[in-house]
Short mmCIF file of C-alpha atoms and ligand atoms in Angstrom, two decimals:
data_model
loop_
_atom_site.label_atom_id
_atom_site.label_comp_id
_atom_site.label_asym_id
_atom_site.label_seq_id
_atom_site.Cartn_x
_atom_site.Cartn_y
_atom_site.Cartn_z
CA UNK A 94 125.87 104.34 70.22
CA UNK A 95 125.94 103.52 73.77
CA UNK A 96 128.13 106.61 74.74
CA UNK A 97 125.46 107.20 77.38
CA UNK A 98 124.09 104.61 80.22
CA UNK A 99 120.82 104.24 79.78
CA UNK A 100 118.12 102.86 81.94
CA UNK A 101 114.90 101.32 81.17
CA UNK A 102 111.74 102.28 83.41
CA UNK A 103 108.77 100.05 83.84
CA UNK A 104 105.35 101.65 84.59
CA UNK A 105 103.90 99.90 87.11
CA UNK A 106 99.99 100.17 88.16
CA UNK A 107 100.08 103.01 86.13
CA UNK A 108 99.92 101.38 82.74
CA UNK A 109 96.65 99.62 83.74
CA UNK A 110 94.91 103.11 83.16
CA UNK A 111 92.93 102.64 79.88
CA UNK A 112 92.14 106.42 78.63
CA UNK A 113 93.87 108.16 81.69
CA UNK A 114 97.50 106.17 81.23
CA UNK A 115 99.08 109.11 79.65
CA UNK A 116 98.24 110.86 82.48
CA UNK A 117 99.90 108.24 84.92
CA UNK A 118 103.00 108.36 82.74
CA UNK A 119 103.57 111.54 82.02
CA UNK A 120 102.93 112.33 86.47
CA UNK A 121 105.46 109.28 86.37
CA UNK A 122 108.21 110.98 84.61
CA UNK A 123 107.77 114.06 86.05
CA UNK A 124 108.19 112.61 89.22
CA UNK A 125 111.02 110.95 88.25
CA UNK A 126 113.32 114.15 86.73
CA UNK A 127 112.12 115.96 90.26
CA UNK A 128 113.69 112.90 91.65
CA UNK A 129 116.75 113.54 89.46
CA UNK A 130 117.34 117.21 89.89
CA UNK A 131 120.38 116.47 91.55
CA UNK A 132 121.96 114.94 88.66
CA UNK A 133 122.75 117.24 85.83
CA UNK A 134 122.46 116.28 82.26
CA UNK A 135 119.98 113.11 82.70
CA UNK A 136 117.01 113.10 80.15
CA UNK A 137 113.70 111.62 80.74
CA UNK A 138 111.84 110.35 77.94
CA UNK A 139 108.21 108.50 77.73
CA UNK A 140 108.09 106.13 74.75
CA UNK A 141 105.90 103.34 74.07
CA UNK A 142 104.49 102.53 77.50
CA UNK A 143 108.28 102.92 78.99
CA UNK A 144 110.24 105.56 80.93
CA UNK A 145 114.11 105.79 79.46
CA UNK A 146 116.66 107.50 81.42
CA UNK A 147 119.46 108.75 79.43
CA UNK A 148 122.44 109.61 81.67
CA UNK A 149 125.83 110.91 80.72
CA UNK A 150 128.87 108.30 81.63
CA UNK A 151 130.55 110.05 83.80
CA UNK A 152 127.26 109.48 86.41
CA UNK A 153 127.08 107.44 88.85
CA UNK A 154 124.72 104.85 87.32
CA UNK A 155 123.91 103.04 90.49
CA UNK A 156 122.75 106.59 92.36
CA UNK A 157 120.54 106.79 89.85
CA UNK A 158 119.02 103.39 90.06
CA UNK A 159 118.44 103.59 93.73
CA UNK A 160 116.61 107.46 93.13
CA UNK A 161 114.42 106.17 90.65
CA UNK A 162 113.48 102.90 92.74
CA UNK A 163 111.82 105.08 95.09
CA UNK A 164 109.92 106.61 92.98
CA UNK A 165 106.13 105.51 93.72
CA UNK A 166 104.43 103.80 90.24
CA UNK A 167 107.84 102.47 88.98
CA UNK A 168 107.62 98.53 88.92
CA UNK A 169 111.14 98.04 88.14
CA UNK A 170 114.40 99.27 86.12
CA UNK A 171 117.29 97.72 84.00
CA UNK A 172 120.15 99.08 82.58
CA UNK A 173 120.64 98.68 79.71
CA UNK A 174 122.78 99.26 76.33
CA UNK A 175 120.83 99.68 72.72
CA UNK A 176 121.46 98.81 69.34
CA UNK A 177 119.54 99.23 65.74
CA UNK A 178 117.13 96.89 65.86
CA UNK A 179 119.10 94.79 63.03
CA UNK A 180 119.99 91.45 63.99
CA UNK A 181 123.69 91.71 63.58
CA UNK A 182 124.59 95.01 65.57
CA UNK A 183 122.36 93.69 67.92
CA UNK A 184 124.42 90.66 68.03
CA UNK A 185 127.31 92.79 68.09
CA UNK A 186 125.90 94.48 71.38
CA UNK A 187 125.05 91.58 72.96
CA UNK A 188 128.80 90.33 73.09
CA UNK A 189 130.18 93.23 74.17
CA UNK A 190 127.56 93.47 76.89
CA UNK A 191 128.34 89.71 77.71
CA UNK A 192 132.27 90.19 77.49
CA UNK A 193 131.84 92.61 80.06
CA UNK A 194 129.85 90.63 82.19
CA UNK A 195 132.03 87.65 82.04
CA UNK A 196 134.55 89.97 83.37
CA UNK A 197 132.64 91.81 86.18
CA UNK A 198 130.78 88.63 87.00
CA UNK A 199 132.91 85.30 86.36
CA UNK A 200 129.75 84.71 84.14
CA UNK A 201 129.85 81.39 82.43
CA UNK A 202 126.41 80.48 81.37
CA UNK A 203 123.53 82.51 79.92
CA UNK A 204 120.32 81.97 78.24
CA UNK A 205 118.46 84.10 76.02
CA UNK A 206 114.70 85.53 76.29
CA UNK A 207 113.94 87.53 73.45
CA UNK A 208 110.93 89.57 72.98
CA UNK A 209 109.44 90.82 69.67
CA UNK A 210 107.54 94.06 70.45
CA UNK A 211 107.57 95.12 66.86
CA UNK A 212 104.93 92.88 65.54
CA UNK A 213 106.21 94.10 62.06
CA UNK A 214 109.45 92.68 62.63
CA UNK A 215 110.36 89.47 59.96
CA UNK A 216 111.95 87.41 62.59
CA UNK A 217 110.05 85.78 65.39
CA UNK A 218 111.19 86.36 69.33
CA UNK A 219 112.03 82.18 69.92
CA UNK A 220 114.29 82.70 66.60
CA UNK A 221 115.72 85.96 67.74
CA UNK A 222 116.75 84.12 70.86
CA UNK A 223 118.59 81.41 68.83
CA UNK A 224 120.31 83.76 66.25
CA UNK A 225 121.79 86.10 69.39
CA UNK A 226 122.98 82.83 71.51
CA UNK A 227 124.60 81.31 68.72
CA UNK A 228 126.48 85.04 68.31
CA UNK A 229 126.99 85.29 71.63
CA UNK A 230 128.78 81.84 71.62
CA UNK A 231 130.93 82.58 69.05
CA UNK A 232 132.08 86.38 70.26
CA UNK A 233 132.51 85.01 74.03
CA UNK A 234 134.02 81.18 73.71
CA UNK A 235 133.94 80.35 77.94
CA UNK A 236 130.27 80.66 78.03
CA UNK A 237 127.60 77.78 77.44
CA UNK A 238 124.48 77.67 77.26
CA UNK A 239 121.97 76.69 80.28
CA UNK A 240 118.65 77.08 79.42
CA UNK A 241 117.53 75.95 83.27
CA UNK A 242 119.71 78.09 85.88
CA UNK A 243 121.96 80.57 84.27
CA UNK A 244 124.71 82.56 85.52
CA UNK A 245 122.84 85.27 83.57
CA UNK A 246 120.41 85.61 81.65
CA UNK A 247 120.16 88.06 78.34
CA UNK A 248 117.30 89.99 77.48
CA UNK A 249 116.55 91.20 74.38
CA UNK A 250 113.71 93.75 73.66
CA UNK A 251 113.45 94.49 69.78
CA UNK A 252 111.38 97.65 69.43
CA UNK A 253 110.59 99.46 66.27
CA UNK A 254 113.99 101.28 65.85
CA UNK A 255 115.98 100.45 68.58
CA UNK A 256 116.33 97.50 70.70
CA UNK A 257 117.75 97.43 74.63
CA UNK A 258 119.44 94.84 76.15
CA UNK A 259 119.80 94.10 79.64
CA UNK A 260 120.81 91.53 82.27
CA UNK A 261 118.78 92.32 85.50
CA UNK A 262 115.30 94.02 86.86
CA UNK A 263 115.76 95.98 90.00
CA UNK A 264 112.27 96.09 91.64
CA UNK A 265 110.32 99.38 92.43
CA UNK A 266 107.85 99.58 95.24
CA UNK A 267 104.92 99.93 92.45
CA UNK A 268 101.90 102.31 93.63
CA UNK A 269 101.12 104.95 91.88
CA UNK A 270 103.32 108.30 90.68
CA UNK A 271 102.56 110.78 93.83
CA UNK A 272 100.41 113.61 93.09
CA UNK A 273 97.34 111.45 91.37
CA UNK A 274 95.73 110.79 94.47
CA UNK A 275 94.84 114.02 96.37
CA UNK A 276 96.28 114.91 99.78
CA UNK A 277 96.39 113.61 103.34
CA UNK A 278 97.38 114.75 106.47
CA UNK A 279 99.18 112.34 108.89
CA UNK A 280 99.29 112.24 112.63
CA UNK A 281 103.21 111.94 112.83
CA UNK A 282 104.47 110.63 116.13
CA UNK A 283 107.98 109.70 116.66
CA UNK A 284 106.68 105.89 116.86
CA UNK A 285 107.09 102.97 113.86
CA UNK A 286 103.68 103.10 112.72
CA UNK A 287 102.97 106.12 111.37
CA UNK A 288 105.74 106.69 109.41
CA UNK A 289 104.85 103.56 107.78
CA UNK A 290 101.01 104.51 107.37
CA UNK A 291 102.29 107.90 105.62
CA UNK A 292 104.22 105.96 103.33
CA UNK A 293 101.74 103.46 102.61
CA UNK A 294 99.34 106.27 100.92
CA UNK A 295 102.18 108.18 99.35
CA UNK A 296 102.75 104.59 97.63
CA UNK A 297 99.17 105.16 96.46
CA UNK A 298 99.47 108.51 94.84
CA UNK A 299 98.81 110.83 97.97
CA UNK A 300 100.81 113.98 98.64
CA UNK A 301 101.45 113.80 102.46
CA UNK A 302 101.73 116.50 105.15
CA UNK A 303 102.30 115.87 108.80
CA UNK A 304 101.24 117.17 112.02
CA UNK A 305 102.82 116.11 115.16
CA UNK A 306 101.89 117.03 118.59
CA UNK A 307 104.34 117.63 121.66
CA UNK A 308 103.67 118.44 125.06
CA UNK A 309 106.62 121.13 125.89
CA UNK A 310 108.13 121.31 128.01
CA UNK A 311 107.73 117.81 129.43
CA UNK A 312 108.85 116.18 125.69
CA UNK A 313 112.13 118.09 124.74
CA UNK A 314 113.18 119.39 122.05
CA UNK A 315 115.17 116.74 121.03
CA UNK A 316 112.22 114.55 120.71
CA UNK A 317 110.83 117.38 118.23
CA UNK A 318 113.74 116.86 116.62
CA UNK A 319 113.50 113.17 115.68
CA UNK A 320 110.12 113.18 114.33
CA UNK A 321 111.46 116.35 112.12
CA UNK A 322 114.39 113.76 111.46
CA UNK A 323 111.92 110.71 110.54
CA UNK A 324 109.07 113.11 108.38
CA UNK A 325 112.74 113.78 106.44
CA UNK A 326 113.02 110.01 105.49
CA UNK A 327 109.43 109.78 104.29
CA UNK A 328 109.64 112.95 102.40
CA UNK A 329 112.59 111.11 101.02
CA UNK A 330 110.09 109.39 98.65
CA UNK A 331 107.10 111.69 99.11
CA UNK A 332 108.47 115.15 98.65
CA UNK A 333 109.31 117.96 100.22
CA UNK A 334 106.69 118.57 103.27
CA UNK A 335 105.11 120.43 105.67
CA UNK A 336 105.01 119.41 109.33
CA UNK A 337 102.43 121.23 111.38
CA UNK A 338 103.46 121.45 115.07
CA UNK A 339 101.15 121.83 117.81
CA UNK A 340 101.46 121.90 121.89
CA UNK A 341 99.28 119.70 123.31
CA UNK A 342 99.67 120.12 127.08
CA UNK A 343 97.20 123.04 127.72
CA UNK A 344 94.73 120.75 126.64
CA UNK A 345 96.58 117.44 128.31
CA UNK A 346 96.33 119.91 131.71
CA UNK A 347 92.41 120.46 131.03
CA UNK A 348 91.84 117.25 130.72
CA UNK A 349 94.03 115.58 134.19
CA UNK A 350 91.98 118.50 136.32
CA UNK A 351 88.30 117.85 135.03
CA UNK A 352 88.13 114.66 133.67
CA UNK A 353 88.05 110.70 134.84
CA UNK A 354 91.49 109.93 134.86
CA UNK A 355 90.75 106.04 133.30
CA UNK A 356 89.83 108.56 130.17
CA UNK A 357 92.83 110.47 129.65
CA UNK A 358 94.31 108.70 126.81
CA UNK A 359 91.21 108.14 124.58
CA UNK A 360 90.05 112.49 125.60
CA UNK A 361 93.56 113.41 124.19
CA UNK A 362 93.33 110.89 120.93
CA UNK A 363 89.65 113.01 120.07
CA UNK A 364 91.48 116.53 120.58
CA UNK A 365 94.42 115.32 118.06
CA UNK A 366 91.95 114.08 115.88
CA UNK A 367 89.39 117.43 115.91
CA UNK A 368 92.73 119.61 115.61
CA UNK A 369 93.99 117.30 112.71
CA UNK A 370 90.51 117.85 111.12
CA UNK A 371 90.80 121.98 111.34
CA UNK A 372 94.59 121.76 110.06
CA UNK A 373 93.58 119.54 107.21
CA UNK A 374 90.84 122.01 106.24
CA UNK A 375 93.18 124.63 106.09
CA UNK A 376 95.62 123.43 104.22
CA UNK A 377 93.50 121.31 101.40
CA UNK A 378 93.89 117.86 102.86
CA UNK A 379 91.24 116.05 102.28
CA UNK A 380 92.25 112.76 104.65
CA UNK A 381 93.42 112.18 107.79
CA UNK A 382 96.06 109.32 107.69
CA UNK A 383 97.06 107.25 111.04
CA UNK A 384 99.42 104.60 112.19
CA UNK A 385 96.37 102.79 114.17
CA UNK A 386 96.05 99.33 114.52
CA UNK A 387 93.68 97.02 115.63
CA UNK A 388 93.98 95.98 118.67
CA UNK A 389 97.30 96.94 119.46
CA UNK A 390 97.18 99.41 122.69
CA UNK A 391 94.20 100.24 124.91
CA UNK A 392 93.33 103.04 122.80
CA UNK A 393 92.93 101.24 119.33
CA UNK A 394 90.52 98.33 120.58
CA UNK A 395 87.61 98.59 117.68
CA UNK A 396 85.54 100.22 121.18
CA UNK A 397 88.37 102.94 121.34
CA UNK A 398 88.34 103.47 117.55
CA UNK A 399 84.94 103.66 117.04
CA UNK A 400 84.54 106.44 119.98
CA UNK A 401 87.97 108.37 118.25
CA UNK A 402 86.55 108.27 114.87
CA UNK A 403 82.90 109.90 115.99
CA UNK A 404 84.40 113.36 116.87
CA UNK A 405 85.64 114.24 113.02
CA UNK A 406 83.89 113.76 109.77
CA UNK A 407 86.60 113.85 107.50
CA UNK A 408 87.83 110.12 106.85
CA UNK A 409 90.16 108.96 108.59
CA UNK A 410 92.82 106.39 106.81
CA UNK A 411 94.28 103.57 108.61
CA UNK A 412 95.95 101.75 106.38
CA UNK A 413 97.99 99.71 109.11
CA UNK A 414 94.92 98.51 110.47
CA UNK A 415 94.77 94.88 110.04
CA UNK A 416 98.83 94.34 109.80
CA UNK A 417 100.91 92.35 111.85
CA UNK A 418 103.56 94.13 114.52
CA UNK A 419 106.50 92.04 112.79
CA UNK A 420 105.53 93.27 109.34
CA UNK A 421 105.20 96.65 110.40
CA UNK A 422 108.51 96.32 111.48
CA UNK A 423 109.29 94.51 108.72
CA UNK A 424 108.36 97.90 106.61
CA UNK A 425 110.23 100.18 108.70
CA UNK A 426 113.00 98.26 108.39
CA UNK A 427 112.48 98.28 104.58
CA UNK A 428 111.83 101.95 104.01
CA UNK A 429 114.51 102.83 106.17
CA UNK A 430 112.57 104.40 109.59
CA UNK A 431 112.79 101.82 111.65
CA UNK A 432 116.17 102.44 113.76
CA UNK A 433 115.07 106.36 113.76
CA UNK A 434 111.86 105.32 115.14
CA UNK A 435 113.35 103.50 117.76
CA UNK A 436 115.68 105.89 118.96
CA UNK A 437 114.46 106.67 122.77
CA UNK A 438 112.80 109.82 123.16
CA UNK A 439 109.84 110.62 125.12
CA UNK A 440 106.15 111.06 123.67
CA UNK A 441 102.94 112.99 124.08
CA UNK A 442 101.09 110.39 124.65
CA UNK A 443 103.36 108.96 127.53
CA UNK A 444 103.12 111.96 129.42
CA UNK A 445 99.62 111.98 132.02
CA UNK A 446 99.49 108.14 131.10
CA UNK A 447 96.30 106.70 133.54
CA UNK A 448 97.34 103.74 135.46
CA UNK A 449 94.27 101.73 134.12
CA UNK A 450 93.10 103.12 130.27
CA UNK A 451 90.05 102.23 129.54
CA UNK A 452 89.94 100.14 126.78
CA UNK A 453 86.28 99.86 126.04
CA UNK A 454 84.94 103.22 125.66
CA UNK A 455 81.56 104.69 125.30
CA UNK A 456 80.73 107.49 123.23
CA UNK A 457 78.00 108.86 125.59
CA UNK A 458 79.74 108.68 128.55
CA UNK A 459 83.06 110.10 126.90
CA UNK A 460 81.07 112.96 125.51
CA UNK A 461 79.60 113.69 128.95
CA UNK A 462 83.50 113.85 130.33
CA UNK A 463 84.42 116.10 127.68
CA UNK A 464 80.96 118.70 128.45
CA UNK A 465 83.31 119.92 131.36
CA UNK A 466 85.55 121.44 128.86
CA UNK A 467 85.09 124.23 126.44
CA UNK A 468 86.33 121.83 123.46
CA UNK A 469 85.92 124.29 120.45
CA UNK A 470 87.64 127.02 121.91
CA UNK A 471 90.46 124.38 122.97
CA UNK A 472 90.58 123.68 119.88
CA UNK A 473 90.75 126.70 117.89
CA UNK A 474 93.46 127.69 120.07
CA UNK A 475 95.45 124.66 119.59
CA UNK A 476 95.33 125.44 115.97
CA UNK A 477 95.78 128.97 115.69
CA UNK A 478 98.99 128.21 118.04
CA UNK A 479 100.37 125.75 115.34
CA UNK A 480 104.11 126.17 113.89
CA UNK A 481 105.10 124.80 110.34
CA UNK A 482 107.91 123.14 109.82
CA UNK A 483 109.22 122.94 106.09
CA UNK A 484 110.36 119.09 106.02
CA UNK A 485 113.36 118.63 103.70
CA UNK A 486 113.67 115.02 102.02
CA UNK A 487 116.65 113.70 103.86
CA UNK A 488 119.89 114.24 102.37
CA UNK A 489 117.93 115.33 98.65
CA UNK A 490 115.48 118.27 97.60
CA UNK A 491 112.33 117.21 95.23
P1 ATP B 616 103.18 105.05 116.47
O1 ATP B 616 104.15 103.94 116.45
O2 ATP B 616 102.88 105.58 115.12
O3 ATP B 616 103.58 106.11 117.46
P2 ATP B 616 101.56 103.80 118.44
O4 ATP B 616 101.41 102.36 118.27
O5 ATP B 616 102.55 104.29 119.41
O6 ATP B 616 101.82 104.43 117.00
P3 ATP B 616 99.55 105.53 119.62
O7 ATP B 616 100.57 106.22 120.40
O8 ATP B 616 98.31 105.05 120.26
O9 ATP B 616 100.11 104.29 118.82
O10 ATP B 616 99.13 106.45 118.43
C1 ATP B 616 98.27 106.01 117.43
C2 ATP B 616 98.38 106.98 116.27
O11 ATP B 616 98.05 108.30 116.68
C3 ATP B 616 99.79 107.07 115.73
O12 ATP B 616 100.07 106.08 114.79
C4 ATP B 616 99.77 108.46 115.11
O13 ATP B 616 99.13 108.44 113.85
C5 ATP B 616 98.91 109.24 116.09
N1 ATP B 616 99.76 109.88 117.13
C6 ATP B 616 100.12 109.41 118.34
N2 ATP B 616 100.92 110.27 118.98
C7 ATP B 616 101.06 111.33 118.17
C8 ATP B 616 101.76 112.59 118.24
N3 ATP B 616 102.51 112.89 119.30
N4 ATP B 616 101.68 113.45 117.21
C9 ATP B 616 100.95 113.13 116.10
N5 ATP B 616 100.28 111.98 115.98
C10 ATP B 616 100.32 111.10 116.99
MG1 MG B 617 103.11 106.42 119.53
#
């Protein structure tokens, strides 16, 4: 036994499914071996409401912990060793497991939480606790007992044949295993929001593509090159992508000559979101997701918003809408985007900036602006101009 490292997977939102959790579970785990391609000889196995991850020794155990925390609908992991579920080898198990703690770890008190999920078992979890501490004590004589704040504490999960023991629970992010929620298309700029907005419905289940628009030759393509660089570290949890490029400054030109220049900002933000709307269609997306949040710049007052939002039908997800700046950060920081987001590199957006946006918008009057431009044929043009990036999960393939 034990001649592989095993890991235990919890099933997060997933197992709240009723008739569609094997479903959720079996998405789950195949979301979790495309996570582990890299590793060879790693099994994935559903059983009982868990994932277990059966690795060959020679693997880095802790690379595989931190690809299969990032997998969206896994609530947490432990590794873990296993024993009959008899009450003396898994006494025997639990000393060496301790022994080798007290040696990595300077351990010197534990407590034991047993759990009983064969019902059918004679022995009750509270006694199961007792009968492995009192083992423990005797196999590993410098520990004691603290049942309030232990060094570690032992966990014992008796199953029907086997049982797995384990030390610690590395969170997940939770969500739900990618692919059960349809597919969106985010508007990717090279700023901290959006990235985070992507992820945020990836965490839900949604497979995520990206457009990004650039206004050649006044944004380089160096600043190309970052968003392609921060779409990589999303795609490092949501898969492999596309990323749908698009030049925006033919239309950026039409709108400087023959519109109000107060309007510039919130006429660009209705062509990105009517050309997001086409590329979506094409490509089955069913959602358009955005890093917008209230209140933040001239062009997302609930005014602005409300005028953006009239020119598509498709919905538009916001899911950053009511957030905080600091916890955005926060999240970017967390997910890892943060210091590419803040690298310095010019925007779309920043180029033709008015000197006084308007920040209260109305639709009539912006839809009178835009009557001095041939909009649809903008648009169709904008599209059928579009280049695809393939967007490679950074430093991984899934
Ligand atoms: P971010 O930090 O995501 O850039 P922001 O606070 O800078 O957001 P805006 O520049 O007003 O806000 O953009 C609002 C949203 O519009 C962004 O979150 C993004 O979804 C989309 N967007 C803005 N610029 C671009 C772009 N160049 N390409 C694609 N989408 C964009
Ligand atoms: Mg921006």
């Amino acid at each position: 036994m034990n001649e592989q490292n095993i890991l235990i997977v919890r099933v997060g939102e997933a197992a709240l499914k009723g008739m569609n959790k094997p479903y959720f579970e079996k998405t789950l785990a195949d979301r979790i071996k495309r996570h582990l391609k890299g590793f060879r000889g790693v099994e994935v196995r559903r059983h009982e409401g868990m994932i277990f991850i059966r690795s060959p020794k020679e693997l880095d155990q802790q690379d595989i912990i931190r690809h299969v925390s990032k997998v969206f609908g896994v609530s947490s992991v432990s590794p873990a060793v296993e024993a009959p579920s008899d009450l003396d080898a898994i006494g025997e198990e639990a000393v060496k497991f301790m022994l080798r703690q007290i040696e990595e770890r300077g351990i010197r008190t534990f407590k034991v939480e047993a759990k009983r999920a064969d019902k059918q078992f004679p022995v009750k979890s509270p006694d199961i606790a007792r009968i492995i501490g009192a083992k423990v004590l005797i196999g590993c004589k410098v520990l004691k007992v603290d049942v309030h704040d232990p060094d570690c504490k032992l966990f014992i999960n008796l199953r029907k044949d086997r049982t797995y023991i384990y030390d610690e629970k590395i969170a997940g992010f939770g969500g739900l295993p990618l692919g059960t929620n349809g597919r969106g298309l985010v508007l990717l700029s090279g700023g901290i929001d959006s990235p985070v907005a992507a992820w945020m419905m990836a965490k839900r289940g949604m497979l995520i593509e990206a457009v990004h628009f650039h206004s050649y030759p006044y944004t380089s393509k160096r600043a190309q090159q970052k968003v392609e660089e921060l779409a990589g570290i999303v795609a490092s949890y949501s898969g492999r992508m596309k990323m749908h490029v698009i030049n925006l400054l033919p239309i950026q030109e039409q709108i400087v000559q023959h519109c109000p220049e107060e309007e510039t900002t919130i006429l660009v933000r209705r062509f990105m979101m009517r050309i997001a709307e086409k590329i979506a269609e094409k490509y089955g997306c069913m959602m358009l997701i955005t890093g917008e949040n209230l209140g933040q710049v001239a062009s997302q007052t609930a005014e602005a918003l409300v005028v953006t939002d009239a020119c598509v039908t498709m919905p538009v997800m916001r899911p950053l809408i009511a957030m905080d700046k600091v916890d955005i950060m926060d999240k970017a920081q967390e997910i890892g985007t943060y210091e590419k987001s803040i690298e310095p590199y010019e925007d779309c957006c920043t180029v033709f900036l008015p000197k006084h946006p308007t920040t209260k918008p109305h639709l009539k009057r912006i839809e009178h602006s835009e009557a001095a431009l041939d909009v649809d044929a903008l648009v169709n043009k904008a599209v059928a101009s579009e280049e695809i990036i393939p967007i490679m999960p950074g430093g991984e393939d899934f």
